[in-house]
């Protein structure tokens, strides 16, 4: 899977010219490993953009690895098991820009979905609420907390745990008078990794089958965001 398949500026998950687009723009960049970076997509301004982004992403990677080690221990495994399952831990950054909208009730900033990553680490802009998660059938706003990061469970972790840890359904809404920025760092396996439940589970209790991660990611990007519809491709059909 070419590394620039998921890099660039504009809209992702567009499958039709008739599709109503989300009220946002995005810049998606591969950060790690370095040979997956394509600098033609990296803005030339501000002058120190690359230096700051690489510094920030390095710290996010460190935090992400610690989270994965903690999750491994919570799952009753050796601390480096989840990191090892990635074969090579990949990281991408998506910068979302949500402009003001005079009729915010008629649009959505980012359609409901779950992330195709293992985990996602999000930095929200202070003072503007936009992220919402689905809880108990209702949309609940996640208020920004200064100097704090939001961590989302992604589809890969749901598949590895056979649904014990579920990828979170979330969306972004717009506001009438304020623009908003958010910074999503996705940590995910190498494209050739085959993901499947890691626990010893009876075949009759399995929800997910083995699937190559690169295929899973590619197929999900050919679909419009529709909550968790893309996860069906990894489920065992009854």
GROMACS .gro file of C-alpha atoms in nm:
model
  238
    1UNK     CA    1   0.000   0.000   0.000
    2UNK     CA    2   0.177   0.322  -0.111
    3UNK     CA    3   0.243   0.553   0.182
    4UNK     CA    4   0.093   0.853   0.003
    5UNK     CA    5  -0.245   0.678  -0.029
    6UNK     CA    6  -0.351   0.849   0.292
    7UNK     CA    7  -0.161   1.176   0.269
    8UNK     CA    8  -0.257   1.519   0.145
    9UNK     CA    9  -0.500   1.807   0.190
   10UNK     CA   10  -0.874   1.818   0.138
   11UNK     CA   11  -1.147   1.564   0.215
   12UNK     CA   12  -1.113   1.193   0.283
   13UNK     CA   13  -1.384   0.928   0.255
   14UNK     CA   14  -1.543   1.090  -0.052
   15UNK     CA   15  -1.704   0.820  -0.266
   16UNK     CA   16  -1.949   1.013  -0.486
   17UNK     CA   17  -1.980   1.350  -0.656
   18UNK     CA   18  -2.331   1.369  -0.512
   19UNK     CA   19  -2.210   1.317  -0.156
   20UNK     CA   20  -2.271   1.598   0.093
   21UNK     CA   21  -1.928   1.682   0.229
   22UNK     CA   22  -1.842   1.743   0.592
   23UNK     CA   23  -1.798   2.106   0.699
   24UNK     CA   24  -1.422   2.076   0.738
   25UNK     CA   25  -1.088   2.042   0.564
   26UNK     CA   26  -0.803   1.816   0.665
   27UNK     CA   27  -0.429   1.784   0.621
   28UNK     CA   28  -0.313   1.423   0.659
   29UNK     CA   29   0.058   1.344   0.696
   30UNK     CA   30   0.253   1.026   0.765
   31UNK     CA   31   0.502   1.091   1.043
   32UNK     CA   32   0.660   0.757   1.138
   33UNK     CA   33   0.851   0.572   1.012
   34UNK     CA   34   1.042   0.849   0.842
   35UNK     CA   35   1.064   0.674   0.503
   36UNK     CA   36   0.682   0.701   0.477
   37UNK     CA   37   0.696   1.079   0.502
   38UNK     CA   38   0.632   1.264   0.178
   39UNK     CA   39   0.749   1.621   0.225
   40UNK     CA   40   0.566   1.744  -0.084
   41UNK     CA   41   0.253   1.742   0.133
   42UNK     CA   42   0.417   1.929   0.423
   43UNK     CA   43   0.344   2.306   0.428
   44UNK     CA   44   0.642   2.534   0.372
   45UNK     CA   45   0.495   2.790   0.613
   46UNK     CA   46   0.518   2.863   0.897
   47UNK     CA   47   0.894   2.835   0.870
   48UNK     CA   48   0.940   2.595   1.162
   49UNK     CA   49   0.637   2.375   1.086
   50UNK     CA   50   0.834   2.056   1.022
   51UNK     CA   51   1.053   2.097   1.330
   52UNK     CA   52   0.759   2.161   1.563
   53UNK     CA   53   0.547   1.881   1.416
   54UNK     CA   54   0.828   1.627   1.441
   55UNK     CA   55   0.896   1.727   1.802
   56UNK     CA   56   0.528   1.704   1.896
   57UNK     CA   57   0.480   1.375   1.712
   58UNK     CA   58   0.782   1.225   1.884
   59UNK     CA   59   0.631   1.298   2.224
   60UNK     CA   60   0.292   1.166   2.115
   61UNK     CA   61   0.462   0.846   1.999
   62UNK     CA   62   0.627   0.809   2.340
   63UNK     CA   63   0.291   0.855   2.516
   64UNK     CA   64   0.123   0.613   2.276
   65UNK     CA   65   0.382   0.343   2.338
   66UNK     CA   66   0.335   0.378   2.714
   67UNK     CA   67  -0.042   0.348   2.670
   68UNK     CA   68   0.002   0.033   2.463
   69UNK     CA   69   0.230  -0.117   2.728
   70UNK     CA   70  -0.027  -0.040   2.997
   71UNK     CA   71  -0.304  -0.193   2.787
   72UNK     CA   72  -0.094  -0.506   2.734
   73UNK     CA   73  -0.062  -0.553   3.109
   74UNK     CA   74  -0.433  -0.486   3.163
   75UNK     CA   75  -0.503  -0.760   2.910
   76UNK     CA   76  -0.284  -1.004   3.103
   77UNK     CA   77   0.001  -1.005   2.850
   78UNK     CA   78   0.368  -0.905   2.858
   79UNK     CA   79   0.400  -0.526   2.846
   80UNK     CA   80   0.548  -0.510   2.495
   81UNK     CA   81   0.303  -0.757   2.338
   82UNK     CA   82   0.075  -0.501   2.169
   83UNK     CA   83   0.365  -0.299   2.037
   84UNK     CA   84   0.513  -0.620   1.895
   85UNK     CA   85   0.185  -0.710   1.724
   86UNK     CA   86   0.219  -0.394   1.515
   87UNK     CA   87   0.534  -0.538   1.353
   88UNK     CA   88   0.625  -0.174   1.300
   89UNK     CA   89   0.434   0.100   1.476
   90UNK     CA   90   0.312   0.355   1.221
   91UNK     CA   91   0.194   0.705   1.301
   92UNK     CA   92   0.001   0.963   1.100
   93UNK     CA   93  -0.131   1.308   1.186
   94UNK     CA   94  -0.458   1.461   1.071
   95UNK     CA   95  -0.509   1.833   1.125
   96UNK     CA   96  -0.879   1.920   1.105
   97UNK     CA   97  -1.001   2.271   1.031
   98UNK     CA   98  -1.366   2.352   1.099
   99UNK     CA   99  -1.469   2.697   0.974
  100UNK     CA  100  -1.765   2.880   1.128
  101UNK     CA  101  -2.104   2.795   0.980
  102UNK     CA  102  -2.407   3.027   0.979
  103UNK     CA  103  -2.638   2.723   1.004
  104UNK     CA  104  -2.447   2.470   1.218
  105UNK     CA  105  -2.759   2.261   1.277
  106UNK     CA  106  -2.772   2.178   0.904
  107UNK     CA  107  -2.418   2.042   0.871
  108UNK     CA  108  -2.174   1.817   1.049
  109UNK     CA  109  -1.806   1.896   1.088
  110UNK     CA  110  -1.701   1.531   1.070
  111UNK     CA  111  -1.951   1.250   1.013
  112UNK     CA  112  -2.000   0.982   1.281
  113UNK     CA  113  -1.733   0.712   1.263
  114UNK     CA  114  -1.478   0.509   1.454
  115UNK     CA  115  -1.105   0.528   1.386
  116UNK     CA  116  -0.925   0.254   1.191
  117UNK     CA  117  -0.621   0.292   1.417
  118UNK     CA  118  -0.515   0.099   1.727
  119UNK     CA  119  -0.544   0.413   1.936
  120UNK     CA  120  -0.587   0.780   1.846
  121UNK     CA  121  -0.440   1.063   2.052
  122UNK     CA  122  -0.622   1.393   2.004
  123UNK     CA  123  -0.526   1.747   2.097
  124UNK     CA  124  -0.825   1.981   2.098
  125UNK     CA  125  -0.810   2.356   2.067
  126UNK     CA  126  -0.897   2.527   2.396
  127UNK     CA  127  -1.219   2.723   2.421
  128UNK     CA  128  -1.411   2.566   2.132
  129UNK     CA  129  -1.615   2.249   2.183
  130UNK     CA  130  -1.672   2.030   1.879
  131UNK     CA  131  -1.594   1.666   1.959
  132UNK     CA  132  -1.887   1.444   2.055
  133UNK     CA  133  -1.894   1.075   2.146
  134UNK     CA  134  -2.186   0.834   2.135
  135UNK     CA  135  -2.289   0.716   2.481
  136UNK     CA  136  -2.613   0.538   2.562
  137UNK     CA  137  -2.756   0.632   2.224
  138UNK     CA  138  -2.693   1.003   2.281
  139UNK     CA  139  -2.426   1.241   2.158
  140UNK     CA  140  -2.218   1.377   2.445
  141UNK     CA  141  -1.980   1.671   2.402
  142UNK     CA  142  -1.619   1.629   2.512
  143UNK     CA  143  -1.518   1.963   2.657
  144UNK     CA  144  -1.156   2.062   2.590
  145UNK     CA  145  -0.934   2.050   2.899
  146UNK     CA  146  -0.622   2.272   2.883
  147UNK     CA  147  -0.295   2.076   2.853
  148UNK     CA  148  -0.481   1.744   2.820
  149UNK     CA  149  -0.504   1.486   2.544
  150UNK     CA  150  -0.803   1.271   2.446
  151UNK     CA  151  -0.735   0.902   2.376
  152UNK     CA  152  -0.975   0.702   2.157
  153UNK     CA  153  -0.979   0.325   2.122
  154UNK     CA  154  -0.960   0.233   1.753
  155UNK     CA  155  -1.085  -0.058   1.545
  156UNK     CA  156  -0.759  -0.254   1.564
  157UNK     CA  157  -0.778  -0.277   1.942
  158UNK     CA  158  -1.142  -0.383   1.916
  159UNK     CA  159  -1.048  -0.663   1.676
  160UNK     CA  160  -0.748  -0.776   1.884
  161UNK     CA  161  -0.969  -0.795   2.195
  162UNK     CA  162  -1.266  -0.950   2.008
  163UNK     CA  163  -1.480  -0.655   2.111
  164UNK     CA  164  -1.383  -0.630   2.479
  165UNK     CA  165  -1.241  -0.284   2.413
  166UNK     CA  166  -1.469  -0.114   2.161
  167UNK     CA  167  -1.366   0.158   1.919
  168UNK     CA  168  -1.552   0.475   2.010
  169UNK     CA  169  -1.814   0.625   1.782
  170UNK     CA  170  -1.754   0.998   1.754
  171UNK     CA  171  -1.823   1.300   1.536
  172UNK     CA  172  -1.743   1.671   1.521
  173UNK     CA  173  -1.997   1.952   1.514
  174UNK     CA  174  -1.952   2.312   1.402
  175UNK     CA  175  -2.028   2.647   1.563
  176UNK     CA  176  -2.179   2.963   1.424
  177UNK     CA  177  -1.913   3.215   1.520
  178UNK     CA  178  -1.589   3.031   1.593
  179UNK     CA  179  -1.347   2.831   1.385
  180UNK     CA  180  -1.187   2.523   1.537
  181UNK     CA  181  -0.872   2.317   1.493
  182UNK     CA  182  -0.795   1.969   1.619
  183UNK     CA  183  -0.490   1.748   1.585
  184UNK     CA  184  -0.538   1.370   1.561
  185UNK     CA  185  -0.242   1.134   1.589
  186UNK     CA  186  -0.319   0.782   1.472
  187UNK     CA  187  -0.106   0.486   1.584
  188UNK     CA  188  -0.159   0.173   1.376
  189UNK     CA  189   0.011  -0.148   1.256
  190UNK     CA  190   0.223  -0.205   0.950
  191UNK     CA  191   0.006  -0.256   0.642
  192UNK     CA  192   0.111  -0.622   0.603
  193UNK     CA  193   0.012  -0.720   0.957
  194UNK     CA  194  -0.277  -0.965   0.984
  195UNK     CA  195  -0.500  -0.857   1.272
  196UNK     CA  196  -0.724  -1.100   1.458
  197UNK     CA  197  -0.834  -1.166   1.818
  198UNK     CA  198  -0.531  -1.237   2.037
  199UNK     CA  199  -0.709  -1.415   2.322
  200UNK     CA  200  -0.766  -1.792   2.328
  201UNK     CA  201  -1.134  -1.783   2.239
  202UNK     CA  202  -1.363  -2.065   2.133
  203UNK     CA  203  -1.442  -2.045   1.763
  204UNK     CA  204  -1.812  -2.015   1.842
  205UNK     CA  205  -1.741  -1.702   2.049
  206UNK     CA  206  -1.532  -1.522   1.790
  207UNK     CA  207  -1.674  -1.199   1.649
  208UNK     CA  208  -1.379  -1.107   1.425
  209UNK     CA  209  -1.178  -1.296   1.166
  210UNK     CA  210  -0.823  -1.249   1.047
  211UNK     CA  211  -0.779  -0.955   0.809
  212UNK     CA  212  -0.474  -0.785   0.658
  213UNK     CA  213  -0.455  -0.436   0.802
  214UNK     CA  214  -0.360  -0.266   0.476
  215UNK     CA  215  -0.668  -0.415   0.308
  216UNK     CA  216  -0.888  -0.311   0.600
  217UNK     CA  217  -0.760   0.046   0.585
  218UNK     CA  218  -0.789   0.071   0.207
  219UNK     CA  219  -1.146  -0.063   0.203
  220UNK     CA  220  -1.255   0.169   0.484
  221UNK     CA  221  -1.125   0.469   0.290
  222UNK     CA  222  -1.340   0.371  -0.008
  223UNK     CA  223  -1.649   0.409   0.209
  224UNK     CA  224  -1.836   0.714   0.330
  225UNK     CA  225  -1.821   0.765   0.705
  226UNK     CA  226  -2.125   0.575   0.833
  227UNK     CA  227  -2.064   0.517   1.202
  228UNK     CA  228  -1.892   0.173   1.220
  229UNK     CA  229  -2.017   0.018   0.896
  230UNK     CA  230  -1.658  -0.040   0.778
  231UNK     CA  231  -1.592  -0.281   1.067
  232UNK     CA  232  -1.830  -0.534   0.908
  233UNK     CA  233  -1.556  -0.642   0.667
  234UNK     CA  234  -1.362  -0.788   0.962
  235UNK     CA  235  -1.656  -0.963   1.126
  236UNK     CA  236  -1.741  -1.331   1.098
  237UNK     CA  237  -2.068  -1.372   0.916
  238UNK     CA  238  -2.319  -1.597   1.090
   0.00000   0.00000   0.00000
